[in-house]
Amino acid sequence: MVRGICVAGSPILDSHTSPYVCLVARASSPNLRRKQVGKKLSSSFMDSRFPAKAVASKKQKRVKGFVIVNSLGGQYEDETFSDVKSQIFNLFTLTAATTVLNQLYETNPTQYRWLNDFVRINKPTNRKRFLLILQKENHELAERVMETRLHLFAKWVKNLDHDQMYKDLSDQNLELMRERLMETVKWPSDDTNT
């Protein structure tokens, strides 16, 4: 469900929690069109700005002089959340590598130094590349990191409270909107003499 639109580079949003469709006006004059393409599009739920030209190059549908762009990131109607799943796997790989490093620090200083140097060079945030290279260089430690990652994931799933997580996210959103509202409101001065 789309609750907002972005027309000719200026966002008009009625909700901070839903995706929006971006409409880029097609101008008949090349100069006018060039000015519109030069404008930046923004989203209230992302801290980045996208040039209109880059956004308009995605899958488009033309409707009476407008281009409807419906392939912006974060629209998951028919998706499997593969990007979220990938980030979760990356996080568990990083956590597993840190856990194994802490264990090795106490039990095997030589392997600790080797793995510490390896982690600094090959970032565990790219899990697939990290584990492939680790398997080639030290198969035993790679298996240990993978087993630790699986164990940590199972422990996380067991302790995950979906309702509480939803409530926490909702509360955070509400608090952020409240803080933003408080920043925009002009309070009357406290001076009673005037």
mmCIF file of C-alpha atoms in Angstrom:
data_model
loop_
_atom_site.group_PDB
_atom_site.id
_atom_site.type_symbol
_atom_site.label_atom_id
_atom_site.label_comp_id
_atom_site.label_asym_id
_atom_site.label_seq_id
_atom_site.Cartn_x
_atom_site.Cartn_y
_atom_site.Cartn_z
ATOM 1 C CA MET A 1 0.000 0.000 0.000
ATOM 2 C CA VAL A 2 1.426 3.354 -1.015
ATOM 3 C CA ARG A 3 0.628 6.309 1.214
ATOM 4 C CA GLY A 4 2.805 9.043 -0.186
ATOM 5 C CA ILE A 5 4.060 10.550 -3.391
ATOM 6 C CA CYS A 6 7.020 12.562 -4.496
ATOM 7 C CA VAL A 7 6.184 14.921 -7.365
ATOM 8 C CA ALA A 8 8.866 16.691 -9.408
ATOM 9 C CA GLY A 9 11.476 16.388 -6.714
ATOM 10 C CA SER A 10 9.577 17.559 -3.627
ATOM 11 C CA PRO A 11 8.403 14.925 -1.165
ATOM 12 C CA ILE A 12 4.792 15.046 -0.031
ATOM 13 C CA LEU A 13 4.400 12.311 2.535
ATOM 14 C CA ASP A 14 1.562 11.564 4.891
ATOM 15 C CA SER A 15 3.296 8.717 6.656
ATOM 16 C CA HIS A 16 6.868 8.033 7.730
ATOM 17 C CA THR A 17 6.398 4.287 7.805
ATOM 18 C CA SER A 18 5.238 3.425 4.303
ATOM 19 C CA PRO A 19 6.942 3.363 0.937
ATOM 20 C CA TYR A 20 6.026 5.991 -1.582
ATOM 21 C CA VAL A 21 5.742 6.277 -5.334
ATOM 22 C CA CYS A 22 7.895 8.865 -6.991
ATOM 23 C CA LEU A 23 6.408 10.802 -9.887
ATOM 24 C CA VAL A 24 8.856 12.700 -12.066
ATOM 25 C CA ALA A 25 7.136 15.152 -14.404
ATOM 26 C CA ARG A 26 8.027 14.886 -18.070
ATOM 27 C CA ALA A 27 8.543 18.322 -19.530
ATOM 28 C CA SER A 28 8.313 19.123 -23.205
ATOM 29 C CA SER A 29 11.004 21.778 -22.934
ATOM 30 C CA PRO A 30 14.514 20.264 -22.654
ATOM 31 C CA ASN A 31 15.671 23.145 -20.420
ATOM 32 C CA LEU A 32 12.777 22.689 -18.005
ATOM 33 C CA ARG A 33 13.332 18.955 -17.990
ATOM 34 C CA ARG A 34 17.051 19.426 -17.330
ATOM 35 C CA LYS A 35 16.229 21.652 -14.317
ATOM 36 C CA GLN A 36 13.831 19.060 -12.929
ATOM 37 C CA VAL A 37 16.322 16.229 -13.385
ATOM 38 C CA GLY A 38 18.920 18.282 -11.528
ATOM 39 C CA LYS A 39 16.711 18.481 -8.432
ATOM 40 C CA LYS A 40 17.260 15.992 -5.663
ATOM 41 C CA LEU A 41 14.560 13.645 -4.406
ATOM 42 C CA SER A 42 14.413 12.792 -0.760
ATOM 43 C CA SER A 43 12.613 10.425 1.510
ATOM 44 C CA SER A 44 11.647 11.119 5.092
ATOM 45 C CA PHE A 45 12.443 7.565 6.162
ATOM 46 C CA MET A 46 15.939 7.433 4.649
ATOM 47 C CA ASP A 47 18.834 9.782 5.326
ATOM 48 C CA SER A 48 20.026 9.832 1.748
ATOM 49 C CA ARG A 49 19.218 11.902 -1.289
ATOM 50 C CA PHE A 50 18.782 10.467 -4.738
ATOM 51 C CA PRO A 51 19.286 12.432 -7.953
ATOM 52 C CA ALA A 52 16.058 12.399 -9.943
ATOM 53 C CA LYS A 53 17.957 11.166 -12.986
ATOM 54 C CA ALA A 54 19.152 8.042 -11.155
ATOM 55 C CA VAL A 55 15.706 7.310 -9.731
ATOM 56 C CA ALA A 56 13.978 7.788 -13.072
ATOM 57 C CA SER A 57 16.264 5.235 -14.741
ATOM 58 C CA LYS A 58 14.694 2.307 -12.852
ATOM 59 C CA LYS A 59 11.616 0.369 -14.018
ATOM 60 C CA GLN A 60 9.127 2.976 -15.104
ATOM 61 C CA LYS A 61 5.513 3.291 -16.127
ATOM 62 C CA ARG A 62 4.397 6.380 -18.046
ATOM 63 C CA VAL A 63 1.083 7.950 -17.136
ATOM 64 C CA LYS A 64 0.047 11.235 -18.808
ATOM 65 C CA GLY A 65 3.376 13.031 -18.645
ATOM 66 C CA PHE A 66 4.590 11.402 -15.435
ATOM 67 C CA VAL A 67 6.975 8.533 -14.821
ATOM 68 C CA ILE A 68 5.919 6.278 -11.953
ATOM 69 C CA VAL A 69 8.913 4.704 -10.283
ATOM 70 C CA ASN A 70 7.851 1.777 -8.116
ATOM 71 C CA SER A 71 11.096 -0.064 -7.600
ATOM 72 C CA LEU A 72 12.650 1.957 -4.785
ATOM 73 C CA GLY A 73 14.324 -0.068 -2.041
ATOM 74 C CA GLY A 74 12.228 -1.129 0.913
ATOM 75 C CA GLN A 75 9.074 -2.096 -0.975
ATOM 76 C CA TYR A 76 8.551 -5.718 0.028
ATOM 77 C CA GLU A 77 5.131 -6.677 -1.323
ATOM 78 C CA ASP A 78 6.444 -9.601 -3.390
ATOM 79 C CA GLU A 79 9.916 -9.885 -1.860
ATOM 80 C CA THR A 80 11.456 -12.391 0.511
ATOM 81 C CA PHE A 81 13.425 -9.824 2.544
ATOM 82 C CA SER A 82 16.640 -11.297 1.131
ATOM 83 C CA ASP A 83 18.567 -8.087 1.905
ATOM 84 C CA VAL A 84 17.477 -8.239 5.543
ATOM 85 C CA LYS A 85 18.373 -11.928 5.733
ATOM 86 C CA SER A 86 21.790 -11.166 4.253
ATOM 87 C CA GLN A 87 22.442 -8.459 6.858
ATOM 88 C CA ILE A 88 21.398 -10.798 9.676
ATOM 89 C CA PHE A 89 23.802 -13.477 8.396
ATOM 90 C CA ASN A 90 26.581 -10.898 8.162
ATOM 91 C CA LEU A 91 25.901 -9.793 11.730
ATOM 92 C CA PHE A 92 25.974 -13.358 13.055
ATOM 93 C CA THR A 93 29.220 -14.043 11.190
ATOM 94 C CA LEU A 94 30.798 -10.959 12.759
ATOM 95 C CA THR A 95 29.508 -11.932 16.211
ATOM 96 C CA ALA A 96 30.749 -15.510 15.788
ATOM 97 C CA ALA A 97 34.216 -14.336 14.714
ATOM 98 C CA THR A 98 34.359 -12.040 17.762
ATOM 99 C CA THR A 99 33.218 -14.871 20.045
ATOM 100 C CA VAL A 100 35.854 -17.257 18.664
ATOM 101 C CA LEU A 101 38.491 -14.532 19.046
ATOM 102 C CA ASN A 102 37.540 -14.083 22.714
ATOM 103 C CA GLN A 103 37.726 -17.845 23.285
ATOM 104 C CA LEU A 104 41.117 -18.087 21.579
ATOM 105 C CA TYR A 105 42.464 -15.156 23.589
ATOM 106 C CA GLU A 106 42.010 -17.225 26.737
ATOM 107 C CA THR A 107 43.001 -20.653 25.387
ATOM 108 C CA ASN A 108 45.391 -20.302 22.431
ATOM 109 C CA PRO A 109 47.279 -16.999 22.032
ATOM 110 C CA THR A 110 49.010 -18.113 18.819
ATOM 111 C CA GLN A 111 45.755 -18.857 17.010
ATOM 112 C CA TYR A 112 44.258 -15.715 18.521
ATOM 113 C CA ARG A 113 46.990 -13.542 16.954
ATOM 114 C CA TRP A 114 46.594 -15.283 13.593
ATOM 115 C CA LEU A 115 42.787 -14.955 13.540
ATOM 116 C CA ASN A 116 42.935 -11.373 14.815
ATOM 117 C CA ASP A 117 45.238 -10.417 11.926
ATOM 118 C CA PHE A 118 43.005 -12.335 9.507
ATOM 119 C CA VAL A 119 39.866 -10.531 10.742
ATOM 120 C CA ARG A 120 41.541 -7.136 10.372
ATOM 121 C CA ILE A 121 42.485 -7.889 6.747
ATOM 122 C CA ASN A 122 39.319 -9.786 5.697
ATOM 123 C CA LYS A 123 36.265 -8.129 7.162
ATOM 124 C CA PRO A 124 33.703 -10.617 8.561
ATOM 125 C CA THR A 125 30.869 -8.290 7.524
ATOM 126 C CA ASN A 126 31.138 -9.871 4.060
ATOM 127 C CA ARG A 127 30.363 -13.336 5.403
ATOM 128 C CA LYS A 128 30.682 -15.402 2.236
ATOM 129 C CA ARG A 129 34.044 -13.999 1.176
ATOM 130 C CA PHE A 130 35.324 -14.058 4.755
ATOM 131 C CA LEU A 131 34.418 -17.723 5.332
ATOM 132 C CA LEU A 132 35.679 -18.889 1.916
ATOM 133 C CA ILE A 133 39.092 -17.333 2.481
ATOM 134 C CA LEU A 134 39.198 -18.571 6.082
ATOM 135 C CA GLN A 135 38.422 -22.125 4.932
ATOM 136 C CA LYS A 136 41.305 -22.004 2.463
ATOM 137 C CA GLU A 137 43.767 -20.706 5.046
ATOM 138 C CA ASN A 138 42.615 -22.425 8.250
ATOM 139 C CA HIS A 139 39.844 -24.984 7.854
ATOM 140 C CA GLU A 140 39.624 -25.735 11.594
ATOM 141 C CA LEU A 141 38.964 -22.106 12.557
ATOM 142 C CA ALA A 142 36.487 -21.682 9.684
ATOM 143 C CA GLU A 143 34.457 -24.630 10.961
ATOM 144 C CA ARG A 144 34.606 -23.227 14.478
ATOM 145 C CA VAL A 145 33.305 -19.817 13.322
ATOM 146 C CA MET A 146 30.510 -21.467 11.291
ATOM 147 C CA GLU A 147 29.446 -23.680 14.198
ATOM 148 C CA THR A 148 29.522 -20.722 16.571
ATOM 149 C CA ARG A 149 27.460 -18.678 14.127
ATOM 150 C CA LEU A 150 24.839 -21.417 13.900
ATOM 151 C CA HIS A 151 24.760 -21.804 17.691
ATOM 152 C CA LEU A 152 24.362 -18.041 18.217
ATOM 153 C CA PHE A 153 21.553 -17.889 15.656
ATOM 154 C CA ALA A 154 19.696 -20.780 17.323
ATOM 155 C CA LYS A 155 20.079 -19.077 20.697
ATOM 156 C CA TRP A 156 18.803 -15.770 19.278
ATOM 157 C CA VAL A 157 15.763 -17.404 17.652
ATOM 158 C CA LYS A 158 14.949 -19.214 20.891
ATOM 159 C CA ASN A 159 15.037 -15.974 22.896
ATOM 160 C CA LEU A 160 13.383 -13.764 20.265
ATOM 161 C CA ASP A 161 10.099 -12.246 21.363
ATOM 162 C CA HIS A 162 8.364 -11.034 18.200
ATOM 163 C CA ASP A 163 5.683 -9.061 20.033
ATOM 164 C CA GLN A 164 8.210 -7.265 22.226
ATOM 165 C CA MET A 165 10.418 -6.508 19.225
ATOM 166 C CA TYR A 166 7.436 -5.031 17.344
ATOM 167 C CA LYS A 167 6.490 -2.963 20.396
ATOM 168 C CA ASP A 168 10.072 -1.705 20.785
ATOM 169 C CA LEU A 169 10.242 -0.657 17.121
ATOM 170 C CA SER A 170 6.868 1.041 17.371
ATOM 171 C CA ASP A 171 7.912 2.874 20.558
ATOM 172 C CA GLN A 172 11.170 4.011 18.927
ATOM 173 C CA ASN A 173 9.284 5.349 15.914
ATOM 174 C CA LEU A 174 6.848 7.197 18.149
ATOM 175 C CA GLU A 175 9.652 8.672 20.263
ATOM 176 C CA LEU A 176 11.559 9.852 17.164
ATOM 177 C CA MET A 177 8.437 11.506 15.745
ATOM 178 C CA ARG A 178 7.736 13.126 19.125
ATOM 179 C CA GLU A 179 11.297 14.500 19.321
ATOM 180 C CA ARG A 180 11.034 15.860 15.780
ATOM 181 C CA LEU A 181 7.714 17.505 16.601
ATOM 182 C CA MET A 182 9.190 19.099 19.727
ATOM 183 C CA GLU A 183 12.038 20.525 17.613
ATOM 184 C CA THR A 184 9.629 22.143 15.177
ATOM 185 C CA VAL A 185 7.213 23.651 17.715
ATOM 186 C CA LYS A 186 7.913 27.219 18.822
ATOM 187 C CA TRP A 187 7.137 27.540 22.507
ATOM 188 C CA PRO A 188 6.071 30.890 23.948
ATOM 189 C CA SER A 189 8.721 32.584 26.029
ATOM 190 C CA ASP A 190 8.580 32.169 29.782
ATOM 191 C CA ASP A 191 8.937 35.906 30.392
ATOM 192 C CA THR A 192 5.730 36.997 32.181
ATOM 193 C CA ASN A 193 6.710 40.711 32.273
ATOM 194 C CA THR A 194 6.132 41.229 28.549
#
